[in-house]
Amino acid sequence: MSALRTNDDTWDIATSVGSTAVMVAAARASETEGADPLIRDPYARLLVAGAGTGVWEALLDESLVDKVAEIDPEIAAVYHHMRNYQAVRTHFFDAYFADAAESGIRQVVILASGLDSRAYRLDWPAGTVVYEIDQPKVLDYKEQTLAAHGVTPAAVRRAVAIDLRQDWPVALTAAGFDTAAPTAWLAEGLLMYLPAESQDRLFEQITALSAPGSRIAAETAGNHRSDERREQMSERFKKIAETIGLTQTVDIEDLMYRDEDRAAVDAWLDEHGWRASAQPSTAEMRRLNRWTGVTMTDDEDAFSEFVTAVRT
């Protein structure tokens, strides 16, 4: 179970699960501005700068990261490792959408879209419609922030402001979703924040809405590290935050559901009308020369897989 979650909790961009979107956007901004970036997200820094989470905005300051390295070199290495992971993950799913578009798919659904900027930054073919589903306050923040800087979508973007625990299929179809058209779905940075039964229900709903030829991509929840190791890391992060004057934020793992009986995504899809394959994220990081050997990477099973599938 999750330590901080309830069945009816909600959030904006600076609290609870919403704040994790800022963390991911900060990683994309850092990657974009680094040497030889894997991905380019020109809007990530804009979205992070006004979010008001404190710690994630601070991580855009490289001099602060250098201070972290002086206090605890391993924690600084963990930060760089996780930034590499986010870059590799973004790169993988960007390629997934490019392949889907090349195959002729023109309908896209990004589940729990957070501060995902793909509707704005990817080179979508004419006629592509991108549906973004997330909490109302999260979608409003992104849309208003980018509009204030004159940024417009590169595809037809339709925001569907609803919690995925509610009847989102009805809201999606009301926004114009065509159940007869092949769709490219994305569940990135989502499944770990759902209990096992909600994960199954989500894929059942997606399957019911998916015409033959539809595609889906998902980042699996992965396994969780031992409570002892997690507590050690949490205390070290807390010490660093206090030393350099950062406001202590929620421990992200407290927001996640630790369900031992969670279904393997590729196996579930194979059994429900999809043809699936899974790529270990660790293998993808190594393929792209972004693997960093730090203590937290000793247990590679703790890392997620990137699953893709086609509806048969």
Coordinates of C-alpha atoms in Angstrom, one line a residue:
M1 CA 0.0 0.0 0.0
S2 CA 0.9 3.7 -0.2
A3 CA 1.7 5.6 2.9
L4 CA 0.1 8.9 1.9
R5 CA -2.6 8.0 -0.6
T6 CA -6.4 7.7 -0.2
N7 CA -9.1 6.7 -2.7
D8 CA -10.3 10.2 -3.1
D9 CA -7.1 12.3 -2.8
T10 CA -6.5 15.1 -5.3
W11 CA -3.6 17.4 -6.1
D12 CA -2.3 20.4 -8.0
I13 CA 1.1 20.7 -9.7
A14 CA 2.9 21.5 -6.4
T15 CA 1.5 18.8 -4.1
S16 CA 1.4 15.0 -3.8
V17 CA 1.5 13.1 -7.1
G18 CA 1.3 16.4 -9.0
S19 CA 4.8 17.4 -7.8
T20 CA 6.3 14.3 -9.4
A21 CA 5.5 15.8 -12.8
V22 CA 7.7 18.8 -11.9
M23 CA 10.5 16.4 -11.0
V24 CA 10.3 14.7 -14.4
A25 CA 10.1 18.1 -16.2
A26 CA 13.2 19.3 -14.3
A27 CA 15.0 16.2 -15.5
R28 CA 14.0 16.9 -19.1
A29 CA 15.1 20.5 -18.8
S30 CA 18.5 19.4 -17.4
E31 CA 18.9 16.9 -20.2
T32 CA 17.9 19.5 -22.9
E33 CA 20.5 22.0 -21.6
G34 CA 23.3 19.5 -21.2
A35 CA 25.9 18.3 -23.6
D36 CA 24.8 16.0 -26.4
P37 CA 21.2 15.6 -25.1
L38 CA 19.1 12.5 -25.9
I39 CA 15.9 14.6 -26.1
R40 CA 15.0 18.2 -26.5
D41 CA 12.2 19.8 -24.6
P42 CA 12.3 23.6 -24.9
Y43 CA 9.3 24.0 -22.7
A44 CA 10.4 22.0 -19.6
R45 CA 12.2 24.8 -17.9
L46 CA 9.2 27.1 -18.3
L47 CA 7.0 24.6 -16.7
V48 CA 9.3 23.9 -13.8
A49 CA 10.1 27.5 -13.1
G50 CA 6.6 28.6 -12.0
A51 CA 5.5 25.4 -10.3
G52 CA 6.4 26.4 -6.7
T53 CA 7.7 23.0 -5.4
G54 CA 11.0 24.4 -4.3
V55 CA 13.3 21.3 -4.4
W56 CA 12.7 20.4 -8.1
E57 CA 13.2 24.0 -9.3
A58 CA 16.4 24.1 -7.3
L59 CA 17.8 21.0 -9.1
L60 CA 17.9 23.1 -12.3
D61 CA 20.8 25.0 -10.6
E62 CA 24.0 23.1 -11.3
S63 CA 25.9 25.0 -8.6
L64 CA 23.4 23.6 -6.0
V65 CA 24.0 20.1 -7.4
D66 CA 27.7 20.7 -6.9
K67 CA 27.0 21.5 -3.3
V68 CA 25.2 18.2 -2.9
A69 CA 28.2 16.4 -4.3
E70 CA 30.4 18.0 -1.6
I71 CA 28.0 16.8 1.1
D72 CA 27.3 13.3 -0.2
P73 CA 28.9 12.3 -3.4
E74 CA 26.7 9.1 -3.7
I75 CA 23.5 11.1 -3.5
A76 CA 24.8 13.4 -6.2
A77 CA 25.5 10.3 -8.3
V78 CA 22.0 9.1 -7.7
Y79 CA 20.6 12.4 -8.9
H80 CA 22.6 12.1 -12.1
H81 CA 21.6 8.5 -12.5
M82 CA 17.9 9.3 -12.2
R83 CA 18.2 12.2 -14.6
N84 CA 19.7 9.8 -17.1
Y85 CA 16.8 7.4 -16.5
Q86 CA 14.3 10.1 -17.2
A87 CA 16.1 11.1 -20.4
V88 CA 16.2 7.5 -21.6
R89 CA 12.5 7.0 -20.7
T90 CA 11.5 10.1 -22.6
H91 CA 13.6 9.1 -25.6
F92 CA 12.0 5.7 -25.7
F93 CA 8.5 6.9 -25.7
D94 CA 9.2 9.8 -28.1
A95 CA 10.4 7.1 -30.6
Y96 CA 7.3 5.1 -29.8
F97 CA 5.1 8.0 -30.9
A98 CA 7.2 8.6 -34.0
D99 CA 6.7 5.0 -35.1
A100 CA 3.0 5.1 -34.4
A101 CA 2.6 8.3 -36.5
E102 CA 4.6 6.7 -39.3
S103 CA 2.2 3.7 -39.2
G104 CA -0.7 6.1 -39.9
I105 CA -2.1 6.5 -36.4
R106 CA -3.5 10.0 -35.9
Q107 CA -5.2 9.6 -32.5
V108 CA -3.1 9.8 -29.3
V109 CA -4.1 9.6 -25.7
I110 CA -1.6 10.5 -22.9
L111 CA -2.8 9.2 -19.6
A112 CA -2.0 11.2 -16.4
S113 CA -0.2 13.6 -18.8
G114 CA 1.2 15.9 -16.0
L115 CA 3.7 18.3 -17.6
D116 CA 4.2 16.2 -20.6
S117 CA 4.9 18.6 -23.5
R118 CA 4.7 16.2 -26.4
A119 CA 1.6 17.7 -27.8
Y120 CA 3.6 20.9 -28.2
R121 CA 7.1 19.7 -29.1
L122 CA 6.9 16.6 -31.3
D123 CA 6.6 16.8 -35.1
W124 CA 3.0 15.5 -35.4
P125 CA 1.6 14.7 -38.9
A126 CA -1.3 16.9 -40.0
G127 CA -4.6 15.8 -38.6
T128 CA -3.2 14.3 -35.4
V129 CA -5.3 14.8 -32.3
V130 CA -3.6 14.4 -28.9
Y131 CA -5.9 13.9 -25.8
E132 CA -4.3 14.7 -22.5
I133 CA -6.0 13.2 -19.4
D134 CA -5.1 14.5 -15.9
Q135 CA -6.4 16.4 -12.8
P136 CA -8.0 19.8 -13.8
K137 CA -5.5 21.9 -11.9
V138 CA -2.5 20.2 -13.5
L139 CA -3.8 20.6 -17.0
D140 CA -4.8 24.3 -16.3
Y141 CA -1.3 25.1 -15.0
K142 CA 0.4 23.6 -18.1
E143 CA -1.9 25.2 -20.6
Q144 CA -1.8 28.7 -19.0
T145 CA 1.9 28.7 -18.4
L146 CA 2.7 27.8 -22.0
A147 CA 0.1 30.1 -23.5
A148 CA 1.6 33.0 -21.4
H149 CA 4.9 32.4 -23.3
G150 CA 3.2 32.2 -26.7
V151 CA 3.6 28.4 -27.0
T152 CA 0.9 26.6 -29.0
P153 CA 0.4 22.9 -29.6
A154 CA 1.9 21.2 -32.7
A155 CA -1.2 19.0 -33.0
V156 CA -4.8 19.4 -32.1
R157 CA -4.7 19.2 -28.3
R158 CA -7.8 18.3 -26.3
A159 CA -7.5 18.4 -22.5
V160 CA -9.7 15.9 -20.6
A161 CA -9.8 17.2 -17.0
I162 CA -10.7 14.1 -15.0
D163 CA -9.1 11.8 -12.4
L164 CA -8.4 8.4 -13.9
R165 CA -10.2 6.8 -10.9
Q166 CA -13.4 8.4 -12.3
D167 CA -15.3 7.6 -15.5
W168 CA -12.6 8.9 -17.8
P169 CA -13.8 6.9 -20.9
V170 CA -17.0 8.8 -20.9
A171 CA -15.2 12.1 -20.6
L172 CA -12.7 11.1 -23.3
T173 CA -15.5 10.2 -25.8
A174 CA -17.3 13.4 -24.9
A175 CA -14.2 15.3 -26.0
G176 CA -14.3 13.7 -29.4
F177 CA -12.4 10.4 -29.1
D178 CA -13.2 8.0 -31.9
T179 CA -13.4 4.4 -30.8
A180 CA -13.3 3.2 -34.4
A181 CA -9.9 4.8 -35.1
P182 CA -6.6 3.2 -34.1
T183 CA -5.1 5.0 -31.1
A184 CA -1.6 5.3 -29.6
W185 CA -1.9 5.2 -25.8
L186 CA 0.8 6.2 -23.3
A187 CA 1.0 5.3 -19.6
E188 CA 4.3 6.8 -18.5
G189 CA 5.1 7.5 -14.9
L190 CA 1.6 6.4 -13.9
L191 CA 1.3 2.7 -12.9
M192 CA 3.4 3.0 -9.7
Y193 CA 0.8 5.4 -8.4
L194 CA -2.1 2.9 -8.9
P195 CA -2.9 -0.1 -6.8
A196 CA -2.8 -3.4 -8.6
E197 CA -6.6 -3.7 -9.1
S198 CA -6.7 -0.2 -10.5
Q199 CA -3.9 -1.0 -13.0
D200 CA -5.9 -4.0 -14.3
R201 CA -9.0 -1.8 -14.5
L202 CA -7.2 0.8 -16.5
F203 CA -6.0 -1.7 -19.1
E204 CA -9.4 -3.2 -19.3
Q205 CA -10.8 0.3 -20.1
I206 CA -8.1 1.0 -22.6
T207 CA -8.7 -2.4 -24.3
A208 CA -12.4 -1.7 -24.6
L209 CA -11.7 1.6 -26.3
S210 CA -9.0 0.4 -28.7
A211 CA -9.7 -0.4 -32.3
P212 CA -7.6 -3.1 -34.0
G213 CA -4.1 -1.7 -34.8
S214 CA -4.1 0.5 -31.8
R215 CA -0.9 0.7 -29.8
I216 CA 0.0 1.1 -26.2
A217 CA 3.2 2.0 -24.4
A218 CA 3.7 1.8 -20.6
E219 CA 6.4 2.1 -18.0
T220 CA 5.9 -0.6 -15.5
A221 CA 5.8 0.0 -11.7
G222 CA 9.0 -1.9 -11.1
N223 CA 9.9 -3.5 -7.7
H224 CA 10.5 -1.6 -4.5
R225 CA 13.7 -1.6 -2.5
S226 CA 13.9 -2.8 1.0
D227 CA 12.5 -0.7 3.8
E228 CA 15.9 -0.5 5.4
R229 CA 17.6 0.8 2.2
R230 CA 14.8 3.2 1.5
E231 CA 15.0 4.6 5.0
Q232 CA 18.7 5.1 4.7
M233 CA 18.4 7.0 1.5
S234 CA 15.5 9.1 2.8
E235 CA 17.6 10.2 5.8
R236 CA 20.5 11.2 3.6
F237 CA 18.2 13.2 1.3
K238 CA 16.7 14.9 4.4
K239 CA 20.1 15.8 5.7
I240 CA 21.2 17.4 2.4
A241 CA 18.0 19.4 2.1
E242 CA 18.5 20.8 5.6
T243 CA 22.2 21.6 5.0
I244 CA 21.6 23.6 1.8
G245 CA 18.3 25.2 2.9
L246 CA 15.8 23.4 0.7
T247 CA 12.3 22.8 1.9
Q248 CA 11.8 19.1 2.6
T249 CA 9.3 17.6 0.2
V250 CA 7.3 14.4 0.3
D251 CA 9.2 11.2 -0.2
I252 CA 8.0 10.0 -3.6
E253 CA 8.0 6.4 -2.6
D254 CA 5.4 7.2 0.0
L255 CA 3.1 8.1 -2.9
M256 CA 3.5 4.7 -4.6
Y257 CA 1.6 1.5 -4.1
R258 CA 3.7 -1.5 -3.2
D259 CA 1.5 -4.4 -4.4
E260 CA 3.2 -7.7 -4.5
D261 CA 0.4 -9.2 -6.6
R262 CA 0.6 -6.6 -9.4
A263 CA 0.2 -8.2 -12.8
A264 CA 3.2 -8.1 -15.3
V265 CA 2.0 -5.6 -17.9
D266 CA 3.3 -7.5 -21.0
A267 CA 1.8 -10.8 -19.8
W268 CA -1.6 -9.1 -19.0
L269 CA -1.7 -7.5 -22.4
D270 CA -0.8 -10.8 -24.2
E271 CA -3.7 -12.4 -22.5
H272 CA -6.2 -9.7 -23.4
G273 CA -6.0 -9.2 -27.1
W274 CA -2.6 -7.4 -27.5
R275 CA 0.8 -8.5 -28.8
A276 CA 3.3 -7.2 -26.3
S277 CA 7.0 -6.9 -25.8
A278 CA 9.1 -5.6 -22.9
Q279 CA 12.4 -3.8 -22.8
P280 CA 14.2 -3.6 -19.4
S281 CA 14.9 0.1 -18.7
T282 CA 18.4 -0.9 -17.5
A283 CA 19.2 -2.4 -20.9
E284 CA 17.9 0.7 -22.7
M285 CA 20.1 2.9 -20.5
R286 CA 23.1 0.8 -21.3
R287 CA 22.3 0.8 -25.0
L288 CA 22.3 4.6 -25.0
N289 CA 25.4 4.8 -22.8
R290 CA 23.5 6.4 -19.9
W291 CA 24.0 3.7 -17.2
T292 CA 25.7 4.9 -14.0
G293 CA 26.9 2.3 -11.5
V294 CA 25.9 3.6 -8.1
T295 CA 24.8 1.7 -5.0
M296 CA 21.1 2.2 -5.7
T297 CA 21.5 0.3 -9.0
D298 CA 22.7 -2.9 -7.4
D299 CA 19.2 -4.4 -7.6
E300 CA 18.3 -4.1 -11.3
D301 CA 15.0 -5.8 -10.7
A302 CA 13.9 -2.6 -8.9
F303 CA 13.9 -0.8 -12.2
S304 CA 11.0 -0.6 -14.6
E305 CA 10.4 -2.1 -18.0
F306 CA 9.2 -0.2 -21.1
V307 CA 6.3 -2.2 -22.6
T308 CA 4.8 -1.7 -26.0
A309 CA 2.0 -3.6 -27.6
V310 CA -0.3 -3.7 -30.6
R311 CA -4.0 -4.5 -30.5
T312 CA -4.8 -7.6 -32.6

